[in-house]
Structures are given as structure tokens and as C-alpha cells.
Amino acid sequence: MSIRDIIEGKRQWRAQLARVKALPPDYRIVYQEMQKYLFKVGPVDLLDGRLLTGIVDFFEEGAASGRGVLDLIGTDVAAFCDDLIKDSRTYADIYQDSVKG
Amino acid sequence: MDDLTEMLKGTLEGCVLEIIGGEETYGYAITRRLNELGFADVVEGTVYTILLRLERNGLVQVTKRPSEVGPPRKFYALNDAGREQLATFWAKWQYVSSRIDRLKEGGR
Amino acid sequence: MSFWDTITGNDLTREWQAFEARAAALPEDHRAAWAQVQDHLFPYGDFTGRNLMPIVDAALALLEEGAADGLDIDEILGDDIPGFARALAGGAGARTYRDRWREQLNSTVARKLARLGG
């Protein structure tokens, strides 16, 4: 089963995309770049979908308060992403374990 | 004071626990409180990642409440495990800061 | 697909076919890059297959997202596909690759926000 299948299976993915589309442009850009980065790094947390919807929740709140996205998360977007997934193993970790095991 | 990020790393979670322990509150208010304290570099995103971790580790109770502006806000309160964690944080802080003070004063 | 047959049992073939169907929907350049990524994942290949699925899926999702955004292969994967595959599998050099992804993320965000005039 793939990340995408699971998210789509819950019919959350489309709703998620619509919400991202409704964000102000600066938030939308940062969200999309973050998502790309997270897909590359592949944290296991992506699977339950809550990591991504949580970010959208957070961004919607920030946007509603009228602040810019970088005021919200700082300019080091990658550090913010890494903080988000600090406790999550990645698929690469799991794969490496399976090879060693 | 600038550039405290590295030094604050291990303690920010404790600070957030302490603020939540005072009263049920939300991310932006926690961030402002830390900024007012003098931690100007702390952005809301940093607090968000901490809150996420607290929630995942079962240390807080989360309630969504309507907000005057925009979507509902998540409010955070400590549960028993959170209060325990906070007590542990202050005990550790006490230990570390007393040792560092002693070092600075040239004692043993 | 010989790459897949070499390393897995038939039970995974169906999932693999789903990947292939998604890959077939990609623009030509992206499809070519996909083939290259597969080739370079192969040396990491004593997979049971199941473990590889999420890694393959992530790579494919990345190409799909990028293609939808109208990005070139270079912009999506960089110019070092073997390095990219290695990083995906968490092998040697993964750390430096992750650093590059970090830099790429921050610079892309900065560039796109500047273009907004913000």
C-alpha cells in the first residue's frame, strides 16, 4: 500500500488539496515545497496523513491572523520540517535495518 | 539577546509545558509569551512542532475552540503525565543550572 | 519488469503495475528519469520488495508533483540521479543529499516568495 493510496482511501487527499489551494499564495508556495521535501525524506508519519493536514490547520490559523508565512515559521523552512519529523523514522531507515538484519 | 536557538533547544519544551501549566492556552499566545520574556527568535512554527510532540507523547489535552478570526483554535492543557513531565523538567533544570553556576563561581 | 521480477515474488506484481500505470501518465522526460531512478535503486536490491514500495512510491510521487508544477527534471531531482536514489534508500551519502534537499527547499521558497513580490 502506498502513502497516496492510504490518503486517497480516506478521501482526505482531495480535501487537503482544496484547502491548500485556498491558502494565500505565500502559504501555498511554502506548503507545496515542504510537501515535496517531506516526500523525499519519507518519514513514516506521512502514512497516517495527519502530519500534512496538521500543517494545513496550522497554516490556516496563521493566514487568518494576517501574518506572513515566514513570520510564522521563520526563514529556515527545512529546519521547521526536520523539527516536525524529528521523532519519525523514515522509510530509508527501515529499509537500511532490513538490509542489515 | 540574539542567537539563543542552540542553547534553548533542550529547554524550550519545558518552557512551553510551564506556560501551558499556568492556564489552558494556544500556540500563538505561547509564542507571544516567550517573545515577551525575551526569546525574540522563537517563532510560532517552533512552538507548533513542540506542541505536536507534546500531543503525540500524550502530555497534553487538546480542545478545539472557535476563534473570532478564521478556523477553530487548538487549546492545550496539561494532563497528569504532562504535570509529571513538567516537574521532571524543573528538577533537571535545577540540577544543571546549579552545577553550571558552581562552575562559574570557581567552586567544586 | 525485470528489475522487479528479480527481487520480488509475484504477489507484488499488481502493485508494481499500478506504479507503471502512474509512470506512463508522466511527461516523457519525467518517465525517462523514472526509469533511471529505478535502475539506480537496483544495486540496493536485496529488498524483500515490500520495504521498497514506499521508497518507490515517494520517488514517483515526487515526479508527479513536479510534473504537475511544470518543473524540469533538474529542478526536481537535481543533476545527480544516482545520488538521489542512494539518498532515497538511505545508503552512503544520504546525509549530504539530505543537506542538499534542505538547501534546495530554503532557496526555492526564497526564490518563489521573492517572485511574489513579498
CSV table of N, CA, C and O in Angstrom, one decimal, chain B residues 7 9-10 15 19 36 39 43 47 58 68 72 82 84:
chain,number,residue,atom,x,y,z
B,7,MET,N,21.2,27.1,22.3
B,7,MET,CA,21.2,27.0,23.7
B,7,MET,C,19.8,26.6,24.3
B,7,MET,O,19.7,25.9,25.3
B,9,LYS,N,17.5,24.9,22.8
B,9,LYS,CA,17.0,23.7,22.2
B,9,LYS,C,16.4,22.7,23.2
B,9,LYS,O,15.2,22.3,23.1
B,10,GLY,N,17.1,22.3,24.2
B,10,GLY,CA,16.6,21.3,25.1
B,10,GLY,C,15.7,21.8,26.2
B,10,GLY,O,15.0,21.1,26.8
B,15,CYS,N,9.8,25.1,28.9
B,15,CYS,CA,9.1,26.4,29.0
B,15,CYS,C,7.7,26.3,28.5
B,15,CYS,O,6.8,26.9,29.1
B,19,ILE,N,4.2,27.2,30.6
B,19,ILE,CA,3.2,28.1,30.2
B,19,ILE,C,1.8,27.5,30.1
B,19,ILE,O,0.9,28.0,30.6
B,36,GLU,N,7.9,37.9,24.7
B,36,GLU,CA,7.8,38.9,25.7
B,36,GLU,C,8.9,38.7,26.8
B,36,GLU,O,9.5,39.6,27.3
B,39,PHE,N,12.8,35.9,24.5
B,39,PHE,CA,13.2,35.0,23.5
B,39,PHE,C,12.6,35.4,22.1
B,39,PHE,O,11.6,34.8,21.7
B,43,VAL,N,9.8,31.5,16.9
B,43,VAL,CA,8.6,31.7,16.0
B,43,VAL,C,7.5,30.7,16.3
B,43,VAL,O,7.8,29.7,17.0
B,47,VAL,N,7.1,26.6,18.2
B,47,VAL,CA,6.1,26.2,19.2
B,47,VAL,C,5.2,25.1,18.7
B,47,VAL,O,4.9,24.2,19.4
B,58,GLY,N,1.3,12.3,24.5
B,58,GLY,CA,0.2,12.2,25.5
B,58,GLY,C,0.4,13.0,26.7
B,58,GLY,O,0.0,12.6,27.8
B,68,GLU,N,-12.4,34.2,16.9
B,68,GLU,CA,-13.1,35.3,16.2
B,68,GLU,C,-12.6,35.4,14.8
B,68,GLU,O,-13.3,35.8,13.9
B,72,PRO,N,-11.2,27.2,13.8
B,72,PRO,CA,-11.1,27.0,15.3
B,72,PRO,C,-9.6,26.9,15.7
B,72,PRO,O,-8.8,26.4,15.0
B,82,GLY,N,1.6,15.2,31.8
B,82,GLY,CA,2.2,16.5,31.4
B,82,GLY,C,2.8,17.1,32.7
B,82,GLY,O,3.9,17.7,32.7
B,84,GLU,N,3.6,15.7,35.4
B,84,GLU,CA,4.8,14.9,35.9
B,84,GLU,C,6.0,15.3,35.1
B,84,GLU,O,7.1,15.5,35.6
